[in-house]
Amino acid sequence: MPLQTLESDKDNYWWKKAVFYQIYPRSFQDSNFDGVGDLKGIISRLDYLNDGTTNSLGVDAIWFSPFFKSPEFDYGYDIVDYCDIDPRYGTLADFDRLLEEAHRRNIMVVLDLVVNHTSYLHPWFLESRSSRDNAKRDWYVWKDGKGRKRKPPNNWRTHFFGSAWTWDEKTQQYYLHSFLKEQPDLNWYNPEVREAVGDVIHFWLGRGVDGFRLDVAHHYCKDRQFRNNPPFFIRDRGLDKTRLSDRTLMANIMKLLALPTMQYGKYNQHQPETHQVLKEFRHIFDSYQAKTSVGEILGDDAALVASYYGEKNDELHMNFYFELANCRWKAGAFRRCIERWERNLPENAWPAQTFSNHDLVRAISRYDHGGNGDKRARLLMLILLTLRGTPFIYYGEEIAMKEVKLAKNQLKDPVGVKWYPVHRGRDGCRTPMQWDDSNYAGFSNSAPWLPVGSELSRRSVAAQQNDPNSQFSLVRELIRLRKSLPALLEGSYSSVTEGVSADCFCYLRETDQQKIMVCVNFSFRRQNADPGSLNGESRIIFSTEPERELEIINFPLTLEPGEGCIIDLSMAK
Ligand code: GLC
């Protein structure tokens, strides 16, 4: 199975072996000191990511959040030119150099494909809204108002609160936007739209990029009849209680208050026709060598999310299951979530795993109850880098960067700006990368677009790079281990519950030749793990606790409070 695919075509399947690193370009490195990160800045930091030696982090691929031309109402997720770089970040020539420099270091480059919507200033939309009979009118979703009062066509709401319909005075119709009104949704039933986006994909793949992350791909096609979405509570009645308890308290409250959309997106998301679009994309990817795609498919229904791999594995190459980032800090919640995902994945489907990104509160802060964030961040990295599937690290996660608490007047994200304090927006996880403890954390020489975090003498690359007990050293070592252990790279996954306390999350990763067990103690108490079927000697090859001797052990294994271990069971019978 996975072994065969990996072995049979090493190059085509590089993405199964890779460790990905997400860069939010505005915040990684500023080279021209305007307070905003840029491509030249990123180039100057590539050695940090992978210089081919064990000094560097050792990641193999970067996913870049968008740096295309954009008025930045949603910070790059509203694009006016898909085939050019925004001048804030550089030029196409800078991009070509970035690509070349990345490839020289064996780092693959994956871009963000944001095509559920464009910017309202995109020439396509400007044409579309210019008159009802414009040739591009049908490239977007236009509808008449309802009744004499010309009310919005239906009850669909945006993810950023409020109606998903905005009235256009000039042409006297509504247009649809699933996010901001400055982000009109494209009409994916229009073949010309599909062709135009296909051209964009060809443009970048032809230039040498290695794949795409597909922004909100479950949103592309909408119900052809534009039926009203049902209110949230109708669906919640059917919700499985165990799943509800797996969510963080905040997620529960949001769900119960039915924020932010107050409705279940039955008719404006996850429409069957979207699968055809993804098949067409896949066809384009497959016409090149060794390209990949990873979907941002939001939803708690694992079977539905998994369906985006396609029945014949002919849609996404990889897909996230974001419920993993919604789990409460309970071993059982993590285990059940992974099992649910694994159970629902079609044969040969390759998962993508992540705990943090530019839309989520940084995991280290999400799980910081009682000041335990740092310890838990170590465990999260252990889990991320030992699960089956490709791990995605969010910039700064490797140095235990925390969510930064911002005051109202410091917010930039439109969600926070509009809804503070109900919602503080997403700026707290997008602050500048913390390179050192200088004024602006080594990110820039002038005031950055968002303030830098605190504790720079501890939470920075400079402070951690040469400290063997730092988060950086832990992540670097885990990346190295993952690459050296076939069971972690390509082995099967199975949970271990027998003889294991409910406070521990234990699992096996196995190939024919190698058997690795990962054991994570989620509690404040010492715990024993004694999986009865595993007799004989085993070797602890990694622990999140710096004091732990890496030794040959006999079960039961004793785990210190908040400790996680990797154990090589290949010696056990
Ligand atoms: C995705 C992006 C998010 C953006 C939204 C609209 O969810 O991750 O940052 O705001 O799409 O494009």
XYZ file of C-alpha atoms and ligand atoms in Angstrom:
585
model
C 0.000 0.000 0.000
C 1.652 3.275 1.022
C 5.005 1.492 0.940
C 4.456 0.458 -2.638
C 3.419 3.903 -3.787
C 6.369 5.502 -2.056
C 8.843 2.998 -3.386
C 7.414 2.727 -6.870
C 7.814 6.358 -7.768
C 9.945 8.303 -5.365
C 9.782 11.634 -7.138
C 6.077 11.715 -7.861
C 5.287 11.053 -4.227
C 7.736 13.491 -2.623
C 4.816 15.144 -0.828
C 4.118 11.988 1.179
C 7.577 12.145 2.676
C 7.813 15.886 3.048
C 7.437 17.991 6.144
C 5.630 21.194 5.107
C 6.085 24.643 6.591
C 3.469 27.363 6.115
C 4.734 30.891 5.603
C 2.450 33.891 5.974
C 4.497 36.209 3.720
C 3.511 39.490 5.404
C 5.088 38.274 8.602
C 8.168 36.194 7.836
C 10.960 38.603 6.918
C 10.955 42.206 5.767
C 13.903 43.047 3.476
C 13.041 46.658 2.515
C 11.978 47.781 5.975
C 8.459 48.902 5.199
C 7.155 46.762 8.056
C 5.709 44.120 5.715
C 7.433 40.842 4.910
C 8.466 40.168 1.308
C 9.894 37.586 -1.089
C 13.493 38.816 -0.837
C 13.171 38.529 2.933
C 11.968 34.947 2.590
C 14.895 34.106 0.297
C 17.302 35.385 2.941
C 15.797 32.949 5.467
C 15.663 29.795 3.349
C 18.835 28.426 4.915
C 17.099 28.511 8.272
C 14.470 26.162 6.850
C 16.833 23.791 5.128
C 20.507 24.338 4.356
C 21.168 20.673 3.836
C 22.859 20.303 7.217
C 21.554 19.306 10.619
C 21.835 22.933 11.777
C 18.684 23.907 9.939
C 15.106 22.905 10.666
C 15.067 20.412 7.796
C 11.639 21.007 6.239
C 11.077 19.909 2.648
C 8.275 22.102 1.349
C 6.720 25.498 1.900
C 3.092 26.465 1.498
C 2.894 30.203 0.960
C -0.236 32.111 1.910
C -1.040 34.373 -1.059
C 1.310 37.091 -2.285
C -0.534 37.856 -5.512
C -1.776 41.336 -6.467
C -4.453 42.247 -3.993
C -6.077 45.265 -2.355
C -5.731 43.179 0.819
C -9.183 43.550 2.308
C -8.621 39.972 3.453
C -4.818 40.170 3.393
C -4.150 38.461 0.093
C -7.201 36.194 0.032
C -8.848 38.723 -2.306
C -6.904 38.712 -5.552
C -6.950 41.110 -8.515
C -4.296 39.384 -10.600
C -3.631 35.683 -10.152
C -0.530 35.775 -12.323
C 1.429 38.577 -10.752
C 3.082 39.317 -7.425
C 1.816 42.187 -5.320
C 4.430 44.989 -5.286
C 4.396 44.911 -1.457
C 6.000 41.480 -1.706
C 8.181 41.906 -4.794
C 8.079 41.036 -8.466
C 7.721 37.983 -10.645
C 11.502 38.019 -11.032
C 11.824 37.846 -7.220
C 9.414 34.933 -7.244
C 11.441 33.079 -9.870
C 14.523 33.565 -7.736
C 12.691 32.377 -4.644
C 11.592 29.256 -6.496
C 15.086 28.604 -7.762
C 16.692 29.164 -4.360
C 14.109 26.943 -2.674
C 14.603 24.151 -5.201
C 18.371 24.456 -4.826
C 17.832 23.523 -1.180
C 15.416 20.715 -2.079
C 12.506 22.715 -0.758
C 9.322 22.349 -2.784
C 7.009 25.311 -3.275
C 3.227 25.175 -2.932
C 1.046 28.228 -3.601
C -2.393 29.203 -2.349
C -5.118 28.918 -4.992
C -7.888 31.264 -3.894
C -10.585 30.801 -6.511
C -13.881 30.431 -4.708
C -13.861 34.197 -5.055
C -11.795 37.036 -6.495
C -11.338 40.594 -5.309
C -14.231 42.910 -6.235
C -11.542 44.914 -8.030
C -10.507 41.997 -10.247
C -10.993 43.001 -13.932
C -13.337 39.991 -14.308
C -15.664 41.379 -11.646
C -15.351 44.968 -12.845
C -16.576 43.766 -16.227
C -19.199 41.519 -14.712
C -20.765 44.321 -12.695
C -20.542 46.871 -15.516
C -23.871 45.795 -17.079
C -26.336 42.939 -17.063
C -25.440 41.954 -20.595
C -21.678 42.050 -20.184
C -19.982 38.909 -21.474
C -18.603 38.207 -17.998
C -21.891 38.826 -16.144
C -22.324 35.089 -15.627
C -18.769 34.637 -14.280
C -20.154 35.608 -10.875
C -23.372 34.781 -9.063
C -25.982 37.480 -9.712
C -29.631 37.261 -8.619
C -32.675 39.500 -8.566
C -34.038 40.760 -5.256
C -37.072 38.994 -3.850
C -40.494 40.626 -3.903
C -41.412 44.277 -4.083
C -38.914 45.197 -1.392
C -36.194 43.424 -3.305
C -34.966 41.418 -0.362
C -31.839 39.219 -0.655
C -32.518 36.111 -2.774
C -32.157 33.708 0.161
C -30.894 33.445 3.765
C -27.256 32.532 3.043
C -24.783 34.200 5.361
C -21.063 34.854 5.039
C -18.403 33.256 7.223
C -17.543 36.728 8.390
C -21.102 37.425 9.658
C -24.003 39.045 7.816
C -25.858 38.318 4.588
C -23.904 36.740 1.737
C -25.666 39.026 -0.753
C -24.755 42.612 -1.620
C -26.985 44.838 -3.696
C -25.459 46.454 -6.767
C -27.184 49.796 -7.361
C -26.046 50.194 -10.931
C -27.305 46.899 -12.326
C -30.078 46.406 -9.754
C -29.147 42.855 -8.736
C -27.499 41.115 -5.814
C -24.101 39.384 -6.049
C -23.019 36.523 -3.818
C -19.997 36.553 -1.527
C -19.299 33.799 0.995
C -16.769 36.046 2.756
C -16.406 39.843 2.560
C -18.448 41.888 0.114
C -15.059 42.724 -1.426
C -14.711 38.994 -2.285
C -17.445 38.078 -4.813
C -17.871 34.338 -5.449
C -17.105 33.031 -8.913
C -19.759 31.033 -10.742
C -18.226 27.592 -11.029
C -20.941 26.363 -13.388
C -19.599 28.678 -16.056
C -17.145 26.793 -18.317
C -15.233 29.987 -19.110
C -14.474 30.471 -15.417
C -13.143 26.932 -15.233
C -10.985 27.511 -18.245
C -9.646 30.824 -16.931
C -8.710 29.276 -13.587
C -7.204 26.302 -15.417
C -4.969 28.804 -17.213
C -3.864 30.211 -13.846
C -2.921 26.724 -12.645
C -0.980 26.088 -15.870
C 0.766 29.437 -15.493
C 2.284 28.540 -12.111
C 2.884 24.840 -12.676
C 4.588 25.709 -15.937
C 6.781 28.150 -14.050
C 7.913 25.309 -11.827
C 5.808 25.445 -8.654
C 5.119 22.082 -7.083
C 1.459 22.359 -6.188
C -1.380 24.254 -4.586
C -3.300 24.559 -1.395
C -6.932 24.968 -2.402
C -8.622 27.688 -0.381
C -12.193 26.792 0.759
C -12.599 24.324 -2.089
C -15.828 22.928 -0.587
C -17.434 26.267 -1.410
C -16.941 26.363 -5.195
C -20.351 25.159 -6.415
C -23.635 26.329 -4.921
C -27.102 24.804 -4.931
C -28.565 25.426 -8.375
C -31.963 26.207 -6.849
C -30.510 28.584 -4.233
C -32.523 27.005 -1.425
C -32.437 28.521 2.051
C -29.928 27.028 4.468
C -31.501 25.344 7.497
C -30.812 26.949 10.877
C -28.051 25.355 12.914
C -30.170 23.701 15.601
C -31.915 21.419 13.112
C -28.659 19.700 12.375
C -27.350 19.811 15.908
C -30.162 17.644 17.145
C -28.537 14.834 15.251
C -25.056 15.511 16.596
C -23.303 12.664 18.259
C -22.705 13.603 21.916
C -19.209 12.105 22.077
C -18.180 14.297 19.209
C -19.607 17.364 20.849
C -17.519 16.679 23.929
C -14.388 16.463 21.784
C -14.668 20.109 20.917
C -13.024 22.897 22.821
C -15.301 24.792 25.150
C -15.152 27.786 22.842
C -16.055 25.724 19.801
C -19.036 24.359 21.722
C -20.195 27.780 22.700
C -19.790 29.066 19.153
C -21.745 26.127 17.879
C -24.488 26.471 20.462
C -24.851 30.165 19.858
C -24.783 29.239 16.212
C -22.097 31.796 15.418
C -20.870 33.002 13.072
C -23.263 31.908 10.352
C -26.334 30.934 12.409
C -27.029 28.248 9.890
C -25.815 24.980 8.523
C -24.286 25.538 5.080
C -26.288 22.804 3.435
C -26.861 24.599 0.149
C -23.889 26.939 -0.243
C -21.131 24.428 0.570
C -20.265 20.806 -0.199
C -22.356 20.567 -3.366
C -21.730 17.393 -5.398
C -20.841 19.408 -8.523
C -17.636 20.653 -6.824
C -16.141 17.187 -7.203
C -16.167 17.609 -10.961
C -14.164 20.834 -10.637
C -11.582 19.079 -8.481
C -11.333 16.259 -11.002
C -10.577 18.812 -13.693
C -7.885 20.383 -11.507
C -6.421 16.964 -10.844
C -6.319 16.288 -14.538
C -4.199 19.415 -14.984
C -1.895 18.497 -12.062
C -1.431 15.033 -13.537
C -0.395 16.462 -16.874
C 2.783 17.636 -15.097
C 5.290 15.524 -13.186
C 5.186 15.298 -9.415
C 2.695 17.973 -8.458
C 0.493 17.991 -5.403
C -2.589 19.615 -3.914
C -3.935 19.965 -0.418
C -7.492 20.981 0.325
C -8.898 23.361 2.843
C -12.161 21.493 3.232
C -13.982 22.632 6.325
C -16.507 20.407 8.036
C -16.849 18.103 11.010
C -18.228 15.164 9.037
C -15.158 13.023 8.370
C -16.836 11.040 5.580
C -17.836 14.202 3.767
C -14.368 15.754 4.111
C -12.783 12.481 2.990
C -14.995 12.371 -0.112
C -12.812 15.114 -1.625
C -10.099 12.578 -2.393
C -12.488 11.302 -5.056
C -13.889 7.799 -5.432
C -11.028 6.869 -7.709
C -8.436 8.929 -5.871
C -8.829 11.425 -8.661
C -9.426 14.662 -6.754
C -7.231 16.053 -3.951
C -3.815 14.540 -3.263
C -4.082 15.514 0.412
C -6.697 16.937 2.690
C -6.786 18.350 6.214
C -9.335 17.292 8.822
C -9.658 20.427 10.923
C -11.542 18.701 13.716
C -8.097 17.678 14.955
C -7.495 21.331 15.763
C -10.832 21.440 17.596
C -10.112 18.630 20.059
C -10.236 19.228 23.770
C -7.023 18.439 25.666
C -8.028 14.837 26.283
C -6.174 11.764 25.096
C -9.488 10.146 24.154
C -10.612 13.160 22.133
C -7.419 13.117 20.050
C -7.585 9.346 19.622
C -11.230 9.301 18.585
C -10.669 12.158 16.149
C -7.750 10.412 14.430
C -9.636 7.119 14.362
C -12.656 8.799 12.810
C -10.461 10.364 10.139
C -8.541 7.140 9.445
C -11.769 5.105 9.323
C -13.324 7.393 6.760
C -10.347 7.831 4.448
C -10.641 5.924 1.187
C -7.996 3.344 0.457
C -4.704 4.946 -0.551
C -5.849 8.417 0.544
C -3.012 10.347 2.118
C -3.914 12.641 5.036
C -2.452 16.054 5.800
C -2.100 16.924 9.487
C -1.974 20.270 11.201
C -2.687 22.020 14.492
C -2.135 25.658 13.537
C -2.513 27.999 10.602
C -3.221 31.641 9.795
C -6.923 31.292 10.700
C -6.588 29.542 14.052
C -5.479 30.624 17.498
C -1.947 29.211 17.802
C -2.176 25.723 19.334
C 0.324 26.558 22.069
C -2.082 29.230 23.328
C -5.236 27.261 22.605
C -4.069 24.610 25.013
C -2.451 26.919 27.538
C -4.878 26.262 30.387
C -3.051 26.489 33.680
C 0.156 27.620 32.004
C 0.702 24.230 30.392
C 0.965 25.508 26.843
C 4.714 25.020 26.491
C 4.665 21.439 27.654
C 1.663 20.656 25.499
C 3.263 22.327 22.472
C 6.067 19.751 22.737
C 3.533 16.933 22.791
C 1.657 18.405 19.840
C 4.819 18.480 17.756
C 5.517 14.879 18.730
C 2.011 13.873 17.625
C 2.101 15.968 14.439
C 5.398 14.481 13.305
C 4.509 10.879 14.099
C 0.959 10.604 12.791
C 0.277 8.991 9.442
C 0.240 11.643 6.742
C 2.070 14.797 5.832
C 2.695 17.240 8.703
C 2.198 20.979 8.213
C 4.063 23.235 10.654
C 2.909 26.855 10.915
C 5.753 29.416 10.994
C 6.841 30.089 14.570
C 5.356 26.848 15.881
C 8.894 25.458 15.947
C 9.976 28.163 18.408
C 6.870 28.022 20.598
C 5.600 31.385 19.362
C 2.440 32.313 21.198
C -0.752 33.972 20.081
C -0.277 37.715 20.590
C -3.064 39.547 22.409
C -3.816 42.724 20.487
C -5.745 45.818 21.452
C -8.658 46.917 19.313
C -6.659 49.689 17.645
C -3.934 47.220 16.629
C -6.262 44.880 14.744
C -6.019 44.536 10.964
C -8.083 41.459 10.130
C -11.524 42.665 8.953
C -13.201 40.035 11.111
C -11.673 41.437 14.302
C -11.996 45.058 13.203
C -15.724 44.626 12.666
C -16.649 42.200 15.433
C -14.359 43.036 18.342
C -14.801 42.029 21.148
C -17.207 39.209 20.113
C -14.436 38.049 17.786
C -10.852 39.323 18.041
C -10.070 38.258 14.503
C -7.033 36.310 13.354
C -4.208 38.804 13.776
C -2.920 37.203 16.971
C -1.522 34.242 15.042
C -0.136 36.366 12.179
C 2.417 38.498 14.033
C 6.035 38.769 12.804
C 8.340 35.785 12.984
C 10.543 36.047 16.050
C 14.138 35.724 14.893
C 15.932 37.374 17.811
C 15.337 39.670 20.759
C 16.102 42.950 18.958
C 13.527 45.740 18.726
C 11.407 44.201 15.988
C 12.484 40.636 16.613
C 14.854 40.616 13.628
C 11.819 40.773 11.326
C 12.353 44.379 10.261
C 14.178 47.576 11.129
C 10.994 49.581 11.216
C 7.663 49.125 12.964
C 6.007 45.981 11.607
C 2.406 45.904 10.356
C 1.450 43.943 13.483
C 3.278 44.210 16.807
C 5.791 41.509 17.706
C 5.145 39.065 20.532
C 6.797 39.084 23.924
C 9.384 36.871 25.702
C 11.785 37.232 22.773
C 14.729 36.232 24.920
C 13.080 32.807 25.111
C 10.763 32.557 22.137
C 13.050 33.326 19.216
C 15.228 31.469 16.763
C 18.417 33.002 18.203
C 17.527 31.898 21.724
C 16.619 28.366 20.747
C 18.873 27.300 17.906
C 21.760 26.212 20.102
C 19.781 25.061 23.107
C 19.396 21.280 22.979
C 16.295 21.434 25.187
C 14.410 24.061 23.181
C 11.260 23.607 21.150
C 13.332 24.268 18.018
C 15.729 21.412 18.840
C 12.786 19.137 19.598
C 11.078 19.874 16.275
C 14.325 19.568 14.313
C 15.082 16.228 15.958
C 11.557 14.933 15.310
C 11.817 15.904 11.637
C 15.118 14.072 11.409
C 13.715 10.999 13.161
C 10.622 10.933 10.972
C 12.805 10.823 7.888
C 14.968 8.045 9.260
C 12.138 5.728 10.338
C 10.190 4.068 7.518
C 7.378 3.174 9.946
C 6.773 6.871 10.648
C 6.988 7.834 7.014
C 4.858 5.178 5.443
C 3.648 2.738 8.102
C 0.053 1.980 8.986
C -1.671 3.632 11.956
C -3.490 1.819 14.753
C -4.531 3.007 18.205
C -3.377 1.108 21.279
C -5.861 1.088 24.152
C -5.265 -2.227 25.915
C -3.279 -1.705 29.118
C -3.103 2.014 28.454
C -4.633 4.584 30.799
C -7.452 6.746 29.445
C -5.125 9.718 29.965
C -2.636 8.420 27.409
C -2.856 8.534 23.643
C -0.857 5.600 22.272
C -0.568 4.374 18.726
C 1.443 2.058 16.550
C 3.054 2.920 13.261
C 4.072 -0.211 11.400
C 5.658 -1.525 8.264
C 6.625 -5.131 7.615
C 10.085 -4.424 8.982
C 9.503 -1.848 11.653
C 7.151 -1.267 14.544
C 7.100 2.075 16.325
C 4.874 3.012 19.245
C 4.106 6.583 20.237
C 2.809 7.180 23.762
C 1.631 10.554 24.998
C 0.614 11.273 28.581
C -2.004 14.040 28.549
C -2.285 14.192 32.357
C -0.430 15.725 35.307
C 0.119 12.323 36.812
C 2.641 9.642 36.132
C 1.022 6.924 33.990
C 1.887 3.388 33.071
C 1.432 1.964 29.640
C 1.454 -1.796 29.516
C 0.081 -3.017 26.212
C -0.179 -6.731 27.060
C 0.519 -8.011 23.574
C 3.954 -6.372 23.450
C 6.387 -8.582 25.262
C 10.118 -8.353 25.212
C 12.576 -5.517 25.110
C 12.003 -2.222 23.394
C 14.011 0.916 23.070
C 12.914 4.443 23.855
C 14.314 6.448 20.986
C 12.819 9.828 21.771
C 11.182 11.657 24.632
C 9.800 15.159 25.057
C 11.403 15.192 28.509
C 15.045 16.245 28.260
C 16.008 14.202 31.353
C 14.664 10.904 30.090
C 17.375 8.348 29.387
C 16.992 6.849 25.966
C 17.158 3.280 27.099
C 16.140 -0.283 26.534
C 12.972 -0.887 28.525
C 10.652 -3.675 29.500
C 6.978 -2.890 29.713
C 5.232 -1.405 31.606
C 6.517 1.912 30.389
C 6.235 4.709 32.899
C 5.416 8.094 31.454
C 6.115 11.209 33.472
C 3.365 13.863 33.712
C 2.976 15.449 30.277
C 5.613 13.236 28.676
C 5.541 11.818 25.187
C 7.816 9.039 23.911
C 8.654 7.234 20.721
C 9.475 3.590 21.269
C 11.032 1.219 18.796
C 9.264 -2.091 19.244
C 11.030 -3.818 16.426
C 13.021 -5.790 18.987
C 9.857 -6.931 20.830
C 8.166 -10.124 19.794
C -9.735 30.615 3.828
C -8.478 31.293 4.293
C -8.843 32.502 5.095
C -9.639 33.446 4.200
C -10.828 32.728 3.606
C -11.422 33.517 2.483
O -10.467 30.094 4.884
O -7.688 30.400 5.007
O -7.725 33.157 5.598
O -10.062 34.547 4.939
O -10.488 31.485 3.047
O -10.561 33.479 1.390
